């Protein structure tokens, strides 16, 4: 029996189906399962000739699947390689083994993807884009659209290919020591950029001031605070929100409501005053 | 400023494309068109005021800079923030005669965005629930071996969910927006407590977005240092964001090289037959 090999065309089609369709039919019950089925279908159709074999292979991928879809392209690549090996009669690999690997990977990959792509790459790109869009310039959004789509499309393609070629070993790319060092440096870069985004774009200011009998101002709290550490009220609010959510396990929506209460009380006592007038 | 039916319909289509789970896919839909900054450009083009659109989008973007949706739980819905919140905020800013680049304009935009975004989570759960019907169709198809149908289930039928949960709400809200904004304006004067609170909240809300992001990266107190480093560069030393990125990049390279020295030293020690009896070393 001739060795079965997936054609470039089928692999490309599988990648495209994942790239576009990973979340289009999302539900809370089966998050990315249908995206995965669509990504595997071109491969299964090429590897197996009879309907029965195809059905058996597809049944593997009906199991629940959810991960961070961009970095998750690697898992699709890995299963493409495994499915090919299975079709060539490798006894060690059956549907159950593939599902075991898949289920074992989706948690860690989701963690890496969420912190690296959503938590770091996107905020860095958006941070730069925000800097470029001051005064309403279109340079900002255009930069983000081009940079993000180029990086992530080539990145996903690379991860899919590596997954297919290296199989389970591909994961070393993401969790090996060198990969961890790279990841930590990027996260550090991202955290610094986010710090400057907070300083540039967020501005919590107090209007609290005291005047003496002659109507002369002798205390301006905002100026006092800024002479200690510029923007320290903004920083304090960020830390407060972080503390509520990370330490007190308060949801973001409730945190926002807490801010509404603080703002209301602050306005009443004259601590906050946005200085509105017509 | 008003929103015509045609403009509302175009915004509605973008709402379908951009949400999580949107019909534009994750990369192009949610992570490109769904970002408020990009949506600001789109809304600006559609409503004929690109500059205000981008300013409003940028203001809202800070609140949602890290919209992480772990395990499919959302705290704000991007289609609502981006294609209902931005057009309405543009209308309101225009109607109140504010400068979108000013602190007041930004405060107004962020409070509008957060309000609509939080209410919009209903739309997310609505879409996901209707998708259950299409998935049911999908399971039947898999059982029968009718695999071609999977493409329709994954990529075509969810459009119906989006017409119900993205298109119609966006069109209706954008059309209703004009009279609603006018009513708010007449009932809530600018110097009243309600408006003062609204604008103050607007200036605080971005802290939540930044804090969500910090939650991801900060485990111990020392992890705050890079954040304050970046904060100080901008607030204390007045560097702009691109310059901060360059400085931060330099530190990232130094950090990486330091780490690699450690890794290489460990490898060298192992290669020279060094008797590192550390259990961790076995899995290299």
XYZ file of C-alpha atoms in Angstrom:
562
model
C 0.000 0.000 0.000
C 1.368 3.352 -1.018
C 2.176 5.818 1.746
C -0.614 8.368 2.062
C 0.508 11.950 2.123
C -1.677 14.991 2.599
C -1.553 17.334 -0.369
C -0.657 20.983 0.034
C -4.094 21.859 -1.288
C -5.913 19.926 1.422
C -3.694 21.340 4.167
C -4.253 24.872 2.909
C -7.980 24.314 2.798
C -7.938 22.914 6.313
C -5.956 25.929 7.542
C -8.307 28.373 5.839
C -11.339 26.687 7.368
C -9.793 26.998 10.813
C -8.553 30.543 10.248
C -12.012 31.740 9.317
C -14.416 29.338 10.944
C -12.922 28.558 14.348
C -15.577 30.438 16.268
C -18.279 31.323 13.762
C -20.679 28.703 15.112
C -19.975 29.239 18.796
C -22.254 28.042 21.550
C -21.614 27.594 25.237
C -22.063 23.853 24.809
C -19.682 23.176 21.907
C -17.442 26.179 21.566
C -15.021 25.494 18.728
C -16.103 21.954 17.913
C -17.696 22.826 14.574
C -14.765 24.968 13.525
C -12.553 21.981 14.230
C -14.785 19.615 12.259
C -14.641 21.952 9.260
C -10.863 22.179 9.530
C -10.466 18.395 9.599
C -12.988 17.600 6.860
C -10.736 18.337 3.833
C -7.995 16.173 5.370
C -10.277 13.284 6.259
C -11.812 13.314 2.785
C -8.391 13.053 1.226
C -7.013 10.374 3.550
C -9.965 7.968 3.558
C -11.843 6.700 0.537
C -14.875 4.981 1.986
C -17.718 6.739 3.749
C -17.367 4.417 6.776
C -13.715 5.283 7.319
C -14.461 8.973 6.889
C -17.247 8.816 9.415
C -15.108 6.980 11.906
C -12.346 9.562 11.550
C -14.730 12.513 11.833
C -16.299 11.052 14.967
C -12.986 11.669 16.742
C -13.416 15.399 16.311
C -16.970 15.629 17.573
C -15.587 15.915 21.117
C -15.741 19.298 22.855
C -12.968 21.658 21.845
C -12.048 25.148 22.979
C -8.737 26.976 23.092
C -7.227 30.290 22.085
C -7.900 30.011 18.342
C -4.807 31.832 16.985
C -2.161 29.809 18.818
C -4.565 26.868 18.695
C -3.832 26.587 14.954
C -0.879 24.512 16.114
C -3.166 21.886 17.642
C -5.054 21.588 14.334
C -1.692 21.131 12.608
C -0.649 18.456 15.081
C -3.871 16.481 14.588
C -3.432 16.761 10.805
C -0.084 14.993 11.192
C -1.534 12.409 13.588
C -4.499 11.686 11.318
C -2.089 11.133 8.426
C -0.046 8.680 10.500
C -3.233 6.898 11.543
C -4.361 6.582 7.921
C -0.999 4.987 7.127
C -1.760 2.241 9.609
C 0.323 3.393 12.572
C -1.033 1.102 15.278
C -0.173 3.394 18.177
C -2.461 6.104 16.976
C -6.218 5.723 17.118
C -9.053 8.177 17.543
C -8.833 7.929 21.304
C -5.121 8.759 21.342
C -5.675 11.775 19.085
C -8.439 13.049 21.336
C -6.268 12.540 24.381
C -3.504 14.679 22.890
C -5.995 17.279 21.708
C -7.710 17.544 25.071
C -4.375 17.673 26.865
C -3.155 20.544 24.712
C -6.160 22.815 24.607
C -5.837 24.007 28.224
C -2.124 24.954 28.186
C -2.375 26.456 24.671
C -5.353 28.547 25.755
C -3.303 29.845 28.679
C -0.340 30.729 26.473
C -2.535 32.233 23.756
C -4.616 34.338 26.132
C -1.595 35.829 27.867
C 0.616 36.187 24.787
C -1.783 37.127 21.977
C -4.783 38.703 23.689
C -3.007 39.918 26.811
C 0.246 41.136 25.271
C 0.489 41.318 21.470
C -2.851 43.058 20.937
C -2.352 45.596 23.770
C 1.171 46.437 22.473
C -0.121 46.975 18.928
C -3.129 48.914 20.201
C -0.892 50.959 22.488
C 1.284 52.025 19.554
C -1.825 52.569 17.417
C -3.364 54.781 20.121
C -0.155 56.799 20.156
C -0.345 57.209 16.386
C -4.005 58.212 16.377
C -3.682 61.304 18.549
C -5.756 64.147 17.177
C -7.920 61.655 15.268
C -5.267 60.599 12.759
C -6.118 57.532 10.670
C -2.490 56.347 10.971
C -3.376 54.587 14.252
C -6.167 52.285 13.096
C -4.417 51.619 9.777
C -1.225 50.618 11.599
C -3.175 48.221 13.827
C -5.121 46.652 10.949
C -1.966 45.998 8.891
C 0.400 44.970 11.698
C -2.033 42.683 13.514
C -3.278 40.865 10.422
C 0.201 40.336 8.981
C 1.709 39.096 12.255
C -1.157 36.815 13.205
C -1.844 35.371 9.742
C 1.794 34.411 9.174
C 2.101 33.356 12.804
C -0.912 31.034 12.601
C 0.309 29.609 9.302
C 3.740 28.972 10.854
C 2.258 27.281 13.935
C -0.039 25.098 11.832
C 2.863 23.984 9.632
C 5.146 23.324 12.609
C 2.389 21.354 14.278
C 1.895 19.214 11.172
C 5.623 18.611 10.617
C 6.749 18.019 14.177
C 3.637 16.520 15.763
C 3.689 16.489 19.547
C 7.269 17.838 19.583
C 5.967 21.127 18.208
C 4.761 21.993 21.665
C 8.399 22.477 22.724
C 8.276 25.561 20.542
C 5.854 27.062 22.993
C 6.859 25.653 26.360
C 10.607 24.971 26.021
C 13.057 26.995 28.102
C 14.035 29.338 25.290
C 10.384 29.834 24.344
C 9.583 30.655 27.943
C 12.407 33.211 28.049
C 11.095 34.854 24.864
C 7.561 34.817 26.184
C 8.518 36.374 29.497
C 10.476 39.149 27.757
C 7.523 39.932 25.487
C 5.128 39.984 28.425
C 7.486 42.382 30.223
C 7.589 44.632 27.154
C 3.799 44.505 27.009
C 3.400 45.401 30.677
C 5.615 48.467 30.241
C 3.662 49.599 27.184
C 0.405 49.153 29.077
C 1.821 51.242 31.914
C 2.454 54.070 29.494
C -0.989 53.619 27.907
C -2.472 54.071 31.391
C -0.387 57.187 31.986
C -1.162 58.704 28.582
C -4.822 57.850 28.086
C -6.291 57.526 31.542
C -6.667 60.594 33.662
C -8.363 60.531 37.048
C -8.149 63.977 38.570
C -9.474 65.540 41.741
C -10.835 69.064 41.858
C -10.367 69.268 45.638
C -8.867 72.557 46.783
C -9.017 74.798 49.823
C -9.232 78.580 49.774
C -8.430 80.995 52.603
C -10.598 83.887 53.764
C -9.261 86.198 51.109
C -10.416 83.706 48.439
C -6.862 82.729 47.634
C -6.215 79.060 47.008
C -3.720 77.570 49.422
C -4.162 73.869 48.708
C -4.642 72.263 45.302
C -4.693 68.528 45.958
C -4.139 67.512 42.354
C -0.953 69.607 42.095
C 0.236 68.303 45.458
C -0.301 64.693 44.373
C 1.375 65.257 41.018
C 4.440 66.702 42.722
C 4.760 63.460 44.690
C 4.319 61.168 41.676
C 2.800 62.394 38.409
C -0.495 60.682 37.685
C -0.589 58.988 41.081
C -4.378 59.216 41.399
C -4.762 57.365 38.084
C -2.261 54.733 39.225
C -4.070 54.370 42.546
C -7.376 53.702 40.780
C -5.761 51.104 38.515
C -4.290 49.312 41.533
C -7.634 49.548 43.341
C -9.471 47.937 40.381
C -6.764 45.275 40.155
C -7.087 44.587 43.877
C -10.876 44.269 43.618
C -10.721 41.860 40.691
C -7.572 39.853 41.469
C -7.691 39.708 45.250
C -11.383 40.093 46.020
C -12.553 38.145 42.939
C -15.030 40.867 41.994
C -16.291 40.715 38.403
C -15.447 43.564 35.988
C -19.089 44.648 35.827
C -19.357 44.941 39.618
C -16.017 46.787 39.656
C -17.494 49.303 37.231
C -20.499 49.729 39.518
C -18.179 50.347 42.482
C -16.566 53.117 40.420
C -20.005 54.605 39.722
C -20.646 54.778 43.483
C -17.223 56.317 44.154
C -17.766 58.860 41.391
C -21.237 59.764 42.693
C -20.048 60.256 46.279
C -16.958 62.079 45.040
C -19.057 64.491 43.003
C -21.390 65.114 45.960
C -18.565 66.001 48.338
C -16.752 68.028 45.698
C -13.766 65.728 45.355
C -14.499 65.221 41.660
C -15.787 67.881 39.330
C -15.327 67.484 35.600
C -15.946 71.222 35.209
C -18.867 70.926 32.835
C -20.600 73.918 31.435
C -22.320 74.863 28.234
C -25.796 64.791 13.115
C -28.302 62.060 12.254
C -28.040 58.430 11.213
C -29.889 57.443 8.017
C -31.336 53.983 7.421
C -28.539 53.160 5.006
C -25.879 54.174 7.532
C -27.612 52.159 10.262
C -27.769 49.107 7.979
C -24.038 49.322 7.169
C -23.254 49.577 10.895
C -25.536 46.590 11.482
C -23.582 44.480 8.985
C -20.315 45.400 10.680
C -21.873 44.405 14.007
C -22.551 40.934 12.533
C -18.964 40.620 11.317
C -17.184 41.873 14.381
C -18.641 40.247 17.459
C -17.329 37.302 19.374
C -18.375 34.799 17.735
C -18.598 36.985 14.636
C -19.128 36.211 10.985
C -15.849 37.887 10.022
C -13.933 35.130 11.806
C -11.843 35.609 14.913
C -8.802 37.296 13.400
C -10.426 39.697 10.947
C -13.814 39.995 12.623
C -13.397 40.088 16.363
C -9.770 41.104 16.722
C -9.693 43.633 13.865
C -13.128 45.067 13.091
C -14.314 44.554 16.661
C -11.576 46.661 18.260
C -13.093 50.062 19.153
C -10.149 51.900 17.539
C -10.765 50.214 14.169
C -14.526 50.522 14.636
C -13.986 54.237 15.247
C -12.465 54.482 11.777
C -15.332 52.470 10.254
C -18.048 54.463 12.057
C -16.241 57.673 11.162
C -16.245 56.778 7.475
C -19.894 55.663 7.526
C -21.115 58.724 9.437
C -18.898 61.126 7.528
C -16.695 62.362 10.376
C -13.542 60.246 10.423
C -11.684 62.399 12.926
C -14.368 62.292 15.641
C -14.896 58.586 14.958
C -11.261 57.788 15.635
C -11.117 60.024 18.720
C -14.204 58.342 20.201
C -12.927 54.891 19.212
C -9.531 55.569 20.777
C -11.159 56.707 24.035
C -13.208 53.517 24.232
C -10.285 51.358 23.185
C -8.459 52.084 26.434
C -11.354 50.613 28.439
C -11.325 47.460 26.318
C -7.603 47.210 25.637
C -7.503 43.679 26.982
C -10.806 42.056 26.197
C -9.769 38.578 27.233
C -12.608 36.091 27.072
C -11.350 33.079 29.022
C -13.536 30.070 28.361
C -16.091 32.130 26.482
C -17.233 34.333 29.355
C -17.611 37.951 28.360
C -17.824 41.050 30.496
C -18.519 43.332 27.562
C -19.655 42.710 24.020
C -17.533 44.267 21.269
C -20.283 44.512 18.680
C -22.300 46.597 21.119
C -19.350 48.731 22.236
C -18.091 49.267 18.716
C -21.115 49.544 16.455
C -23.797 50.779 18.852
C -21.741 52.607 21.492
C -19.448 54.541 19.140
C -22.173 55.909 16.800
C -24.306 56.918 19.795
C -21.358 58.519 21.579
C -20.543 60.438 18.382
C -24.151 61.643 18.230
C -24.140 62.668 21.881
C -20.820 64.486 21.688
C -22.037 66.274 18.601
C -25.365 67.141 20.157
C -23.824 68.448 23.390
C -21.360 70.427 21.319
C -18.318 68.868 22.966
C -14.855 68.597 21.478
C -14.231 64.830 21.009
C -10.529 65.342 21.730
C -11.184 66.970 25.111
C -11.336 65.185 28.464
C -15.093 65.779 28.507
C -15.542 64.195 25.095
C -13.498 61.196 26.181
C -15.458 60.902 29.440
C -18.732 60.927 27.550
C -17.518 58.361 25.026
C -16.233 55.906 27.620
C -19.351 56.051 29.789
C -21.533 55.462 26.742
C -19.349 52.594 25.575
C -19.284 50.865 28.942
C -23.036 51.196 29.393
C -23.842 49.766 25.969
C -21.080 47.160 26.184
C -22.297 45.760 29.468
C -25.898 45.615 28.270
C -24.580 44.052 25.048
C -23.471 40.873 26.787
C -27.113 39.834 26.412
C -26.506 39.820 22.651
C -23.498 37.531 23.086
C -25.468 34.964 25.044
C -28.360 35.317 22.595
C -26.147 34.535 19.607
C -24.515 31.581 21.333
C -27.906 30.184 22.327
C -29.394 30.403 18.832
C -26.246 28.734 17.490
C -27.252 25.655 19.501
C -30.005 25.101 16.928
C -27.514 25.063 14.052
C -25.210 22.779 15.996
C -28.129 20.409 16.446
C -28.541 20.388 12.654
C -24.815 19.700 12.470
C -24.927 16.651 14.733
C -27.715 15.151 12.596
C -25.554 15.708 9.506
C -22.544 14.023 11.114
C -24.676 11.038 12.093
C -25.854 10.619 8.513
C -22.341 11.141 7.141
C -23.538 14.216 5.268
C -20.299 16.077 5.981
C -20.625 18.819 3.357
C -23.435 20.235 5.452
C -20.909 21.073 8.185
C -19.704 24.061 6.193
C -23.209 25.498 6.103
C -23.615 24.836 9.816
C -20.353 26.519 10.742
C -20.220 29.384 8.280
C -23.679 30.135 6.828
C -26.465 29.355 9.292
C -24.994 31.472 12.147
C -25.777 34.502 9.972
C -29.387 34.000 11.071
C -28.311 34.249 14.729
C -26.507 37.450 13.869
C -29.397 39.016 11.993
C -31.458 38.529 15.154
C -28.834 39.400 17.772
C -26.464 41.800 15.986
C -28.046 43.361 12.920
C -31.498 44.265 14.245
C -30.289 45.587 17.642
C -27.581 47.711 16.008
C -29.935 49.190 13.386
C -32.708 49.874 15.909
C -30.381 51.365 18.519
C -28.641 53.595 15.988
C -31.987 54.831 14.622
C -33.523 55.304 18.074
C -30.320 56.885 19.293
C -31.013 60.370 17.957
C -34.265 61.013 19.874
C -32.909 59.233 22.985
C -29.793 61.396 23.043
C -31.983 64.489 22.635
C -34.204 63.382 25.531
C -31.187 62.762 27.771
C -29.895 66.186 26.868
C -33.080 67.982 27.857
C -33.680 65.983 31.050
C -30.100 65.910 32.321
C -28.423 69.305 32.301
C -24.652 69.336 31.971
C -23.999 70.894 35.369
C -26.266 68.477 37.287
C -25.075 65.696 39.579
C -26.007 62.942 37.095
C -23.890 64.309 34.266
C -20.986 65.128 36.580
C -21.063 61.540 37.854
C -21.319 60.181 34.321
C -18.267 62.092 33.163
C -16.275 61.226 36.301
C -17.088 57.543 35.848
C -16.031 57.892 32.231
C -12.600 59.041 33.293
C -12.259 56.126 35.741
C -13.522 53.275 33.579
C -10.303 52.774 31.607
C -8.699 51.778 34.937
C -10.852 48.630 34.839
C -9.537 47.703 31.389
C -5.934 48.232 32.442
C -6.553 46.274 35.656
C -8.017 43.324 33.737
C -4.773 43.211 31.796
C -2.638 43.470 34.934
C -4.580 40.589 36.440
C -3.103 38.427 33.675
C 0.519 39.347 34.273
C 0.839 40.308 37.933
C 1.282 37.471 40.423
C 3.471 39.162 43.011
C 4.244 42.748 43.957
C 7.491 42.801 41.932
C 5.471 42.226 38.737
C 4.070 45.724 39.147
C 7.506 47.235 38.552
C 7.472 46.990 34.713
C 3.996 48.546 34.743
C 5.151 51.499 36.850
C 8.302 51.756 34.765
C 6.172 52.328 31.682
C 3.805 54.576 33.622
C 6.671 56.747 34.834
C 8.252 57.000 31.384
C 5.011 58.489 30.072
C 3.613 60.404 33.066
C 6.832 61.556 34.680
C 9.197 61.872 31.747
C 6.703 62.724 29.043
C 7.704 60.079 26.487
C 5.095 59.149 23.887
C 3.890 55.587 23.344
C 6.152 54.727 20.426
C 9.235 55.901 22.355
C 8.158 53.892 25.390
C 7.855 50.802 23.187
C 11.445 51.285 21.990
C 12.785 51.705 25.551
C 10.726 48.726 26.735
C 12.050 46.699 23.784
C 15.615 47.354 24.937
C 14.799 46.082 28.410
C 13.046 43.033 26.956
C 16.204 42.169 24.974
C 18.378 42.526 28.079
C 15.990 40.337 30.062
C 15.966 37.694 27.325
C 19.757 37.620 27.091
C 20.106 37.290 30.851
C 17.680 34.371 30.845
C 19.557 32.712 27.983
C 22.883 33.018 29.821
C 21.317 31.070 32.656
C 19.896 28.421 30.335
C 23.179 28.030 28.420
C 25.165 27.772 31.647
C 22.878 25.006 32.825
C 23.198 23.150 29.514
C 26.973 23.495 29.583
C 27.102 22.158 33.102
C 25.039 19.157 32.047
C 27.101 18.523 28.897
C 30.365 18.486 30.827
C 28.996 15.674 32.946
C 28.237 17.917 35.849
C 26.329 16.069 38.533
C 23.311 18.268 38.848
C 21.058 16.156 40.961
C 18.178 18.501 40.564
C 15.025 16.551 39.714
C 13.870 19.298 37.381
C 16.709 18.584 35.018
C 15.339 15.221 33.897
C 12.775 16.563 31.499
C 15.222 18.466 29.307
